[in-house]
Coordinates of C-alpha atoms and ligand atoms in Angstrom, one line a residue:
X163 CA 28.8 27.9 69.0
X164 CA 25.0 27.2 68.3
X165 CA 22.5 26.4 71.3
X166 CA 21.4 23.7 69.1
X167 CA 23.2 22.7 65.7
X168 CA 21.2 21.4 63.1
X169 CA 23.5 22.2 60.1
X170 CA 25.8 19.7 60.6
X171 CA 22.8 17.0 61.4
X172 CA 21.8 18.4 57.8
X173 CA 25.2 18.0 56.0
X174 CA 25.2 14.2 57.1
X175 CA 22.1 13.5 55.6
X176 CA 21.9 16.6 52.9
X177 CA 21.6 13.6 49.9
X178 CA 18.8 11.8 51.3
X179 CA 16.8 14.7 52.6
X180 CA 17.3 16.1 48.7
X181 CA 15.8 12.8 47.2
X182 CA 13.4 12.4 49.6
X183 CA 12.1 15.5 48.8
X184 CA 12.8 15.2 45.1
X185 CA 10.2 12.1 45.3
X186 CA 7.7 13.8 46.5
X187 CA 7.7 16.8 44.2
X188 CA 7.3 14.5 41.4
X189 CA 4.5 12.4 42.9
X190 CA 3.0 15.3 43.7
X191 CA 0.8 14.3 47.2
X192 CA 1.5 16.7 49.2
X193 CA -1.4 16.4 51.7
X194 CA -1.4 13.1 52.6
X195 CA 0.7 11.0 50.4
X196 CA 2.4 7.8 50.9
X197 CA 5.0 9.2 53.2
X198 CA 2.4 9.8 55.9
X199 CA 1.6 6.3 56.6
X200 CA 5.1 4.8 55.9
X201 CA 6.5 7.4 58.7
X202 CA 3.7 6.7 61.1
X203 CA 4.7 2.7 60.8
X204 CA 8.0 3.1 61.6
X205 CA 7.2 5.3 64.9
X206 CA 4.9 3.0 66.1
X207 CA 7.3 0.5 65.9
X208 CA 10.0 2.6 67.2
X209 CA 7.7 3.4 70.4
X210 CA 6.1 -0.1 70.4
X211 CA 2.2 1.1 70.1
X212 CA 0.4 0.1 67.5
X213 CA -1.4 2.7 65.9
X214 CA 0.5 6.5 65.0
X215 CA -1.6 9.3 63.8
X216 CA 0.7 11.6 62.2
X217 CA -0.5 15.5 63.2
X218 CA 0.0 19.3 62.4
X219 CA 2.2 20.2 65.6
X220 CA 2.5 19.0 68.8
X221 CA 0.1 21.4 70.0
X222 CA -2.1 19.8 67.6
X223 CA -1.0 16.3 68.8
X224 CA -2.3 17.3 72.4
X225 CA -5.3 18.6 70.9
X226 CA -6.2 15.9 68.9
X227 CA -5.4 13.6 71.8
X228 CA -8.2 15.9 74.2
X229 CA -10.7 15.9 71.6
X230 CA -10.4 12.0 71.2
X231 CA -11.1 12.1 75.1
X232 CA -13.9 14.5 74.4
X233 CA -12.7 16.6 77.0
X234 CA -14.7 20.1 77.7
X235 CA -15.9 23.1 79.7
X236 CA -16.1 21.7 83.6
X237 CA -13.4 19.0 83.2
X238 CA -10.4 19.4 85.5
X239 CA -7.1 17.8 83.7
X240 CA -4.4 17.9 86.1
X241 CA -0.7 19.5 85.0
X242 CA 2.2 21.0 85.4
X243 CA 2.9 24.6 85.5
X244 CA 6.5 24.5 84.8
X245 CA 6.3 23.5 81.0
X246 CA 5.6 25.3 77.7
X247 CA 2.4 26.9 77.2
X248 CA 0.9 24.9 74.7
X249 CA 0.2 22.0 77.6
X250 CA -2.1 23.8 79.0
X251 CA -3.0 26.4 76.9
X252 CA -4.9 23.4 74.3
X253 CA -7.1 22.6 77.7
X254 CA -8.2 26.4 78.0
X255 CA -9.4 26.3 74.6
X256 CA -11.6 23.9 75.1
X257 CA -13.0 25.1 78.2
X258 CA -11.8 22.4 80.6
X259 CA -9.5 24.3 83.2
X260 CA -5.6 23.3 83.9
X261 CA -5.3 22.3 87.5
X262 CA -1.8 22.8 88.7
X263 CA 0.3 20.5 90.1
X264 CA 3.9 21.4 91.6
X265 CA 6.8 19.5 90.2
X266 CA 9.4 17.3 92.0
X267 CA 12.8 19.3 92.7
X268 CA 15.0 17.2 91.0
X269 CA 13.2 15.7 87.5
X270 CA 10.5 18.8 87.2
X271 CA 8.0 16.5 86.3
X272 CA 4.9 16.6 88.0
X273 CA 5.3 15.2 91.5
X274 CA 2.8 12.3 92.2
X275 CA 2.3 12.8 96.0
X276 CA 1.3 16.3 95.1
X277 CA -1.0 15.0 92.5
X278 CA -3.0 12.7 94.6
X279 CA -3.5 15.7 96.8
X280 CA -4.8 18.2 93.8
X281 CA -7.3 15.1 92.9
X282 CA -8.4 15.0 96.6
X283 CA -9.0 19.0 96.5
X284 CA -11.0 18.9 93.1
X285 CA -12.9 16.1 94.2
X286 CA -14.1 17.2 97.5
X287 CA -14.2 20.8 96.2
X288 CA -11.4 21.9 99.1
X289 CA -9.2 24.5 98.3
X290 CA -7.4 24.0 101.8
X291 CA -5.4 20.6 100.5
X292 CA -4.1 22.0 97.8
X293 CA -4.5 25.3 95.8
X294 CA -7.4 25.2 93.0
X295 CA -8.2 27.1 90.1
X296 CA -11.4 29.6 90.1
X297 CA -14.1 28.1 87.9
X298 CA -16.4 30.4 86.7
X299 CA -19.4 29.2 85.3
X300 CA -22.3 30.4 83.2
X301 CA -25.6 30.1 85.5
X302 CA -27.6 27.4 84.0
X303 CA -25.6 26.3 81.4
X304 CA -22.3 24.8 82.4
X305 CA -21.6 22.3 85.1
X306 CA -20.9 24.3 88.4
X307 CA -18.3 22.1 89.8
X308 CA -15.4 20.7 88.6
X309 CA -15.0 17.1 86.9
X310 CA -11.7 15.0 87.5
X311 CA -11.1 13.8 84.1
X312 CA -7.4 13.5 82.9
X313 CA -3.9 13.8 83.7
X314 CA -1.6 15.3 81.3
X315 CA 2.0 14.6 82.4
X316 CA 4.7 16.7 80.7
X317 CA 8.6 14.9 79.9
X318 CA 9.9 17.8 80.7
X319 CA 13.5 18.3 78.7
X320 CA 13.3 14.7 77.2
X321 CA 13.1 13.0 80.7
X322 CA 9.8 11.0 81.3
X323 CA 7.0 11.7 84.1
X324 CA 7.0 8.9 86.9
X325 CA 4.3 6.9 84.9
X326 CA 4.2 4.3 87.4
X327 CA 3.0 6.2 90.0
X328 CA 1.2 8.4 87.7
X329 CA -0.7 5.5 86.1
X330 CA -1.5 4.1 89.9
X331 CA -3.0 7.1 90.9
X332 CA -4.7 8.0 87.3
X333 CA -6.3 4.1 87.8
X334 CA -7.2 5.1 91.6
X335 CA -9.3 7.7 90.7
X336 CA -10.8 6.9 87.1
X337 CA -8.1 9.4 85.1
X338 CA -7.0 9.3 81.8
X339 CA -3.7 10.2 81.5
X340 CA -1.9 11.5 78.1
X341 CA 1.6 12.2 77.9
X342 CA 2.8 15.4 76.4
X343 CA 6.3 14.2 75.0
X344 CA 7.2 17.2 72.6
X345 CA 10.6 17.1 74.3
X346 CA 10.9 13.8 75.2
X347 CA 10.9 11.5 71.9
X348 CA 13.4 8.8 72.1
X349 CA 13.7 8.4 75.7
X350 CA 12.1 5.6 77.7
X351 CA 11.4 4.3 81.1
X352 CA 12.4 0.8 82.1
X353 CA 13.1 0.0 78.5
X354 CA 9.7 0.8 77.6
X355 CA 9.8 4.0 75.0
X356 CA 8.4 7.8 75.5
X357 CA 5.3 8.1 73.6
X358 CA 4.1 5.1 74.7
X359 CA 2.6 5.9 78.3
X360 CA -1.0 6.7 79.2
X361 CA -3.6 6.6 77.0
X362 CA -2.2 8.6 74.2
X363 CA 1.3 10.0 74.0
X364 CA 2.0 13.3 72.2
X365 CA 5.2 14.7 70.4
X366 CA 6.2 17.5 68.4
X367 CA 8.6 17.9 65.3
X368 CA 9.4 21.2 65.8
X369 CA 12.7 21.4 64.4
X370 CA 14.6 22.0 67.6
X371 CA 12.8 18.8 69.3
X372 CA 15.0 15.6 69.4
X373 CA 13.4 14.5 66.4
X374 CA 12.0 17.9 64.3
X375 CA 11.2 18.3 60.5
X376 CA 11.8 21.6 58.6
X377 CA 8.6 23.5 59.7
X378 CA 6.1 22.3 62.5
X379 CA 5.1 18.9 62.8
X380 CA 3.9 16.4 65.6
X381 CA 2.8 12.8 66.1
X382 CA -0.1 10.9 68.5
X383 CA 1.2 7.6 69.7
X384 CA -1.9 4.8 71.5
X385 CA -2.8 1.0 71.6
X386 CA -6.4 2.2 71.1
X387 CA -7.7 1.5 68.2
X388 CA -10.7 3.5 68.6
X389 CA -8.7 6.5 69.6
X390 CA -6.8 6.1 67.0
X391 CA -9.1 6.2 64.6
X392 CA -10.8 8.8 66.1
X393 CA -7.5 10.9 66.3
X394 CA -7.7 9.9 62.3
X395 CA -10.9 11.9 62.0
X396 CA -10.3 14.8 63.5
X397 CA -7.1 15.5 61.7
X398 CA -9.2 16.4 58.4
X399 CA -12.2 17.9 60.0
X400 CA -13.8 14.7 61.5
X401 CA -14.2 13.1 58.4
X402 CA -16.0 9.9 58.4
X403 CA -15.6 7.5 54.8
X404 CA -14.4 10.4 52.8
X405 CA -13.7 14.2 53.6
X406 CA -16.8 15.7 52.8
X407 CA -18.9 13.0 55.2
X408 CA -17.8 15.0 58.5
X409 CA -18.9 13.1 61.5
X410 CA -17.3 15.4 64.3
X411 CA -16.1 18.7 64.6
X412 CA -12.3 18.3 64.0
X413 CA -9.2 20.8 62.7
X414 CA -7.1 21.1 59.7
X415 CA -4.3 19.3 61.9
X416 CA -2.4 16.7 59.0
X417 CA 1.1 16.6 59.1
X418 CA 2.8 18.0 55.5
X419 CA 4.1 14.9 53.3
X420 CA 7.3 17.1 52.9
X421 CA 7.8 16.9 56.6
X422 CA 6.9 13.0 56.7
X423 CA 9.5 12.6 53.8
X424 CA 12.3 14.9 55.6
X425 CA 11.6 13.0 59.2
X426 CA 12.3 9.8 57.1
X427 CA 15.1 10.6 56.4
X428 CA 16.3 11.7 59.8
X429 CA 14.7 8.7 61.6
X430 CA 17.4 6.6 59.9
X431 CA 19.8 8.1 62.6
X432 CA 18.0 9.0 64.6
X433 CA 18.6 6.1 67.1
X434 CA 22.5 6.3 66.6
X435 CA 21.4 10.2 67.8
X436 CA 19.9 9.5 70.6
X437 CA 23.1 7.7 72.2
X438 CA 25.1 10.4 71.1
X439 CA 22.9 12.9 72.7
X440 CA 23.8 10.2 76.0
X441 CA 27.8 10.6 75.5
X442 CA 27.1 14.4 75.3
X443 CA 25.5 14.4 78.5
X444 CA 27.4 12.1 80.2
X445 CA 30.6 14.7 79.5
X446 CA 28.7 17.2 80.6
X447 CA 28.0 15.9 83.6
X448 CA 31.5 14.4 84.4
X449 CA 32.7 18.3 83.6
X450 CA 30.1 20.1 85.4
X451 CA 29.8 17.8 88.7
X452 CA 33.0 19.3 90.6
X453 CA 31.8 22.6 90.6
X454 CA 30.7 24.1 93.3
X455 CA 26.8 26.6 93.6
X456 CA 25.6 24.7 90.5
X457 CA 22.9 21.6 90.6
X458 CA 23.4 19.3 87.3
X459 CA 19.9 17.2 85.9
X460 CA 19.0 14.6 88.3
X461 CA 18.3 11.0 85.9
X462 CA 16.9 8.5 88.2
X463 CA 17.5 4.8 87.9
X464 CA 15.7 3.1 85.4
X465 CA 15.4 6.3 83.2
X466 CA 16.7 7.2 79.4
X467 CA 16.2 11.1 79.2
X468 CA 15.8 12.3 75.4
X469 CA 18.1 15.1 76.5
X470 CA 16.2 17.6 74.3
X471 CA 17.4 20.6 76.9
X472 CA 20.3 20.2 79.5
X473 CA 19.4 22.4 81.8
X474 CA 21.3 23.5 85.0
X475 CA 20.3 25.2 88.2
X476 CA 22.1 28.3 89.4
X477 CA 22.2 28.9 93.0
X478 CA 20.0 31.8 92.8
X479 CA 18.9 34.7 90.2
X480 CA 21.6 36.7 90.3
X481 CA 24.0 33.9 89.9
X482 CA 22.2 32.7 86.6
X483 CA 22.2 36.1 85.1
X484 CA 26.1 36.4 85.8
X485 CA 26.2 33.1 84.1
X486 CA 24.7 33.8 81.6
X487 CA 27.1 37.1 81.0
X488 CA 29.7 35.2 81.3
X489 CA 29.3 32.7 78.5
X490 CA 27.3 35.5 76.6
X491 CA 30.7 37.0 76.7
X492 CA 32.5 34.1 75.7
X493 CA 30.0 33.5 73.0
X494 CA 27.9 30.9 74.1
X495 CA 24.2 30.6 73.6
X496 CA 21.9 29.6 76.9
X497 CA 18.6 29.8 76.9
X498 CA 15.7 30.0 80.0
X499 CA 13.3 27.6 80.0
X500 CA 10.5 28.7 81.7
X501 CA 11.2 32.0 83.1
X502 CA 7.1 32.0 84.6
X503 CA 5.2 29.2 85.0
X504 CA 2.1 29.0 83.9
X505 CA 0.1 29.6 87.2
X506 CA 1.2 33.0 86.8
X507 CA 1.4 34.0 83.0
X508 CA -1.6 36.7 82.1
X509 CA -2.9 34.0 80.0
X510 CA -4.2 31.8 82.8
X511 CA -5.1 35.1 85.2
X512 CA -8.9 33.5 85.4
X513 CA -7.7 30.7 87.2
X514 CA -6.9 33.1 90.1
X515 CA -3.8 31.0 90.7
X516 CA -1.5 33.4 93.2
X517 CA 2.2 33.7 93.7
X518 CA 3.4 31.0 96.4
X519 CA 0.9 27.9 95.0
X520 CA 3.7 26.0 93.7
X521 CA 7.3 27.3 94.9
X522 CA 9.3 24.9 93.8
X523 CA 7.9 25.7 90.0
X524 CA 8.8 29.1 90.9
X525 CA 12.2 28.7 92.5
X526 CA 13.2 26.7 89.5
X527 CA 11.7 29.4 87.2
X528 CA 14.1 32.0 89.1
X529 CA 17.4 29.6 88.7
X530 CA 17.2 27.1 85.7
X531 CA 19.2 27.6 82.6
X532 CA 19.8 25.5 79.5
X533 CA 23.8 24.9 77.6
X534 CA 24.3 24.2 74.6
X535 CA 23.0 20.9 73.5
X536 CA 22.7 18.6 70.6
X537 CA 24.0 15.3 69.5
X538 CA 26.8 16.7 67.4
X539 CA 28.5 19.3 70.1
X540 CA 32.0 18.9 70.4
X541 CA 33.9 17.6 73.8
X542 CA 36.3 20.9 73.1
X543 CA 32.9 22.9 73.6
X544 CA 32.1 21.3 76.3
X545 CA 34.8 22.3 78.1
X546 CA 35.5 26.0 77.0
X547 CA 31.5 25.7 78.5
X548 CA 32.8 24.3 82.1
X549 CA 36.0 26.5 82.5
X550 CA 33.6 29.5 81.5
X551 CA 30.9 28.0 84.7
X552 CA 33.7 27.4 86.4
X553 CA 35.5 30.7 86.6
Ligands
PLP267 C1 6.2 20.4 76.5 C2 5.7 20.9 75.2 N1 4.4 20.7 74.8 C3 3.9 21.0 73.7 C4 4.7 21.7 72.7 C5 4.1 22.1 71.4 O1 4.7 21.6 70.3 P1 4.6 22.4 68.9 O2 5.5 23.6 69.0 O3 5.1 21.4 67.9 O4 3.2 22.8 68.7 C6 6.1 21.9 73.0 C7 7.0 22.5 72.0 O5 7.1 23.5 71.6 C8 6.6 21.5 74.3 O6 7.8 21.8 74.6

């Protein structure tokens, strides 16, 4: 059994994939040909924004987005801790600082009430609402306190933030907000579609993301059309009427027309996908529900999760790792996702974050685990996965 099956995604769409790519190997535009634009169309209209700035990864998607926001050292963009790395690690290297914000229990998305209160601390520069980062500045040349600039809200496993508290509370207190939705592509929020919240939505084509290409590639999603075109810019260097007028400092961030033309390709089922990836779920959920020292994903009303990761919660520690022997032993594939948040990973030691800042990040770091999960996993699976939980 494979954690996530993309082979037989690939045998149902082998012919087209081979064309697609055929096409471009005879036109021969490989850095931005026609495939580019035609893919960012139909993703715009499949989120329902108007402008889609196709992009190197998702990291680049978030950095692209934070650039467009000209976002820099002294500028505090509030996040979560309990997501992948790059959310927070694109802020670092720009010199704004991540500021931390525990998740709720059940989605483990960043929990609003906990946000206002990291806003209230930055602003008032009061450690004793709610724990803050160190900031350590350069006499004379930096900013010595912190700015409140953005919010960067993570859909963690394909389930969107709370966006309308989120947006409240960014509006409240002059915030950006930009959703990172690597995971979350295809899900939406009273019918309106991931990608689509804040001021900019990011998402990422890794290959094991709902919707991923052969390689890396990534996507920014706004209404603004400056931003967009600004986004435009910095993906070839911050060109301005042709590449070699550069206008801003930008990256090398396009998105490969082989890419474009193999997510063509898989957009056409992609939507057909996504409901499978519900029915998968659902089973999983109906199977997994009776049993007993085991906490199945929360979906709140109102909410279409993306289902990139099902991800269950093990009483404790030791029950995940005999879990996971168990199904290791029965020869299926889980995965952790995160083992250590980010408040405490070597990479962010600066920020003097300490053990205990955010428990519930860390008591869902000590008992979360990921099943098998992809549109295309069989019921039969499924259950060989429940009796094995089960036992
Ligand atoms: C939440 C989150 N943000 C950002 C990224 C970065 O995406 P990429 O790997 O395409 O750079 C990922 C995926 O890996 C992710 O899961």
């Amino acid at each position: 059994m494979q954690f996530i099956d993309l082979a037989v995604q690939q045998r149902r769409i082998k012919d087209e994939i081979d064309a697609n790519i055929a096409a471009i190997l005879e036109h021969g535009k490989y850095i931005m040909g026609p495939e580019i634009g035609i893919l960012e169309h139909r993703l715009a209209d499949y989120v329902g924004v108007k402008h889609a700035i196709g992009c190197a990864s998702g990291t680049d998607a978030l950095l692209m987005a934070l650039l467009a926001k000209q976002i820099g050292p002294g500028d505090a963009v509030f996040t979560s801790p309990f997501t992948f790395i790059a959310t927070a690690e694109v802020l670092s290297l720009l010199g704004a600082v991540p500021v931390f914000v525990d998740i709720d229990p059940q989605t483990f998305n960043i929990d609003p009430a906990n946000l206002q209160s990291a806003i209230q601390a930055i602003e008032n520069n009061d450690a004793s609402i709610h724990p803050v980062p160190a900031y350590k500045t350069h006499p004379g040349s930096l900013p010595t306190v912190l700015k409140p600039r953005g919010i960067l809200a993570v859909d963690l496993f394909g389930l969107p933030a709370d966006y309308g508290r989120i947006d409240t509370i960014a509006a409240e207190h002059g915030l950006f907000v930009i959703e990172d939705a690597a995971q979350s592509f295809g899900a939406a929020l009273n019918g309106k579609m991931a990608c689509s919240f804040g001021n900019i939505g990011c998402t990422s084509f890794f290959p094991a993301k709902p919707l991923g290409c052969y390689g890396d590639g990534g996507m920014c999603f706004t209404d603004d059309e400056r931003l967009a075109e600004i986004m435009g810019s910095l993906r070839v260097h911050g060109k301005g009427h042709h590449k070699y007028d550069n206008v801003r400092i930008g990256v090398n961030g396009r998105l490969d027309t082989i890419q474009a033309g193999i997510l063509l390709a898989k957009f056409n089922i992609f939507p057909e996908e996504i409901k499978l990836r519900q029915q998968v779920a659902q089973r999983y959920t109906a199977m997994l529900k009776p049993i007993p020292n085991i906490q199945i994903p929360a979906i709140p009303a109102g909410y279409r999760s993306a289902w990139a990761q099902y991800s269950i919660l093990a009483a404790d520690e030791n029950q995940r790792t005999e879990l996971q022997n168990q199904l290791k032993e029965a020869e299926i594939p889980t995965a952790i996702y995160y083992p250590k948040p980010l408040h405490l990973q070597s990479a962010f030691a600066d920020l003097s974050y300490r053990k205990g800042d955010f428990p519930i990040s860390e008591e869902i770091s000590d008992r979360i685990f990921s099943l098998p999960m992809h549109p295309y996993l069989a019921e039969e699976d499924q259950q060989k996965i429940a009796a094995v939980i089960d036992k």
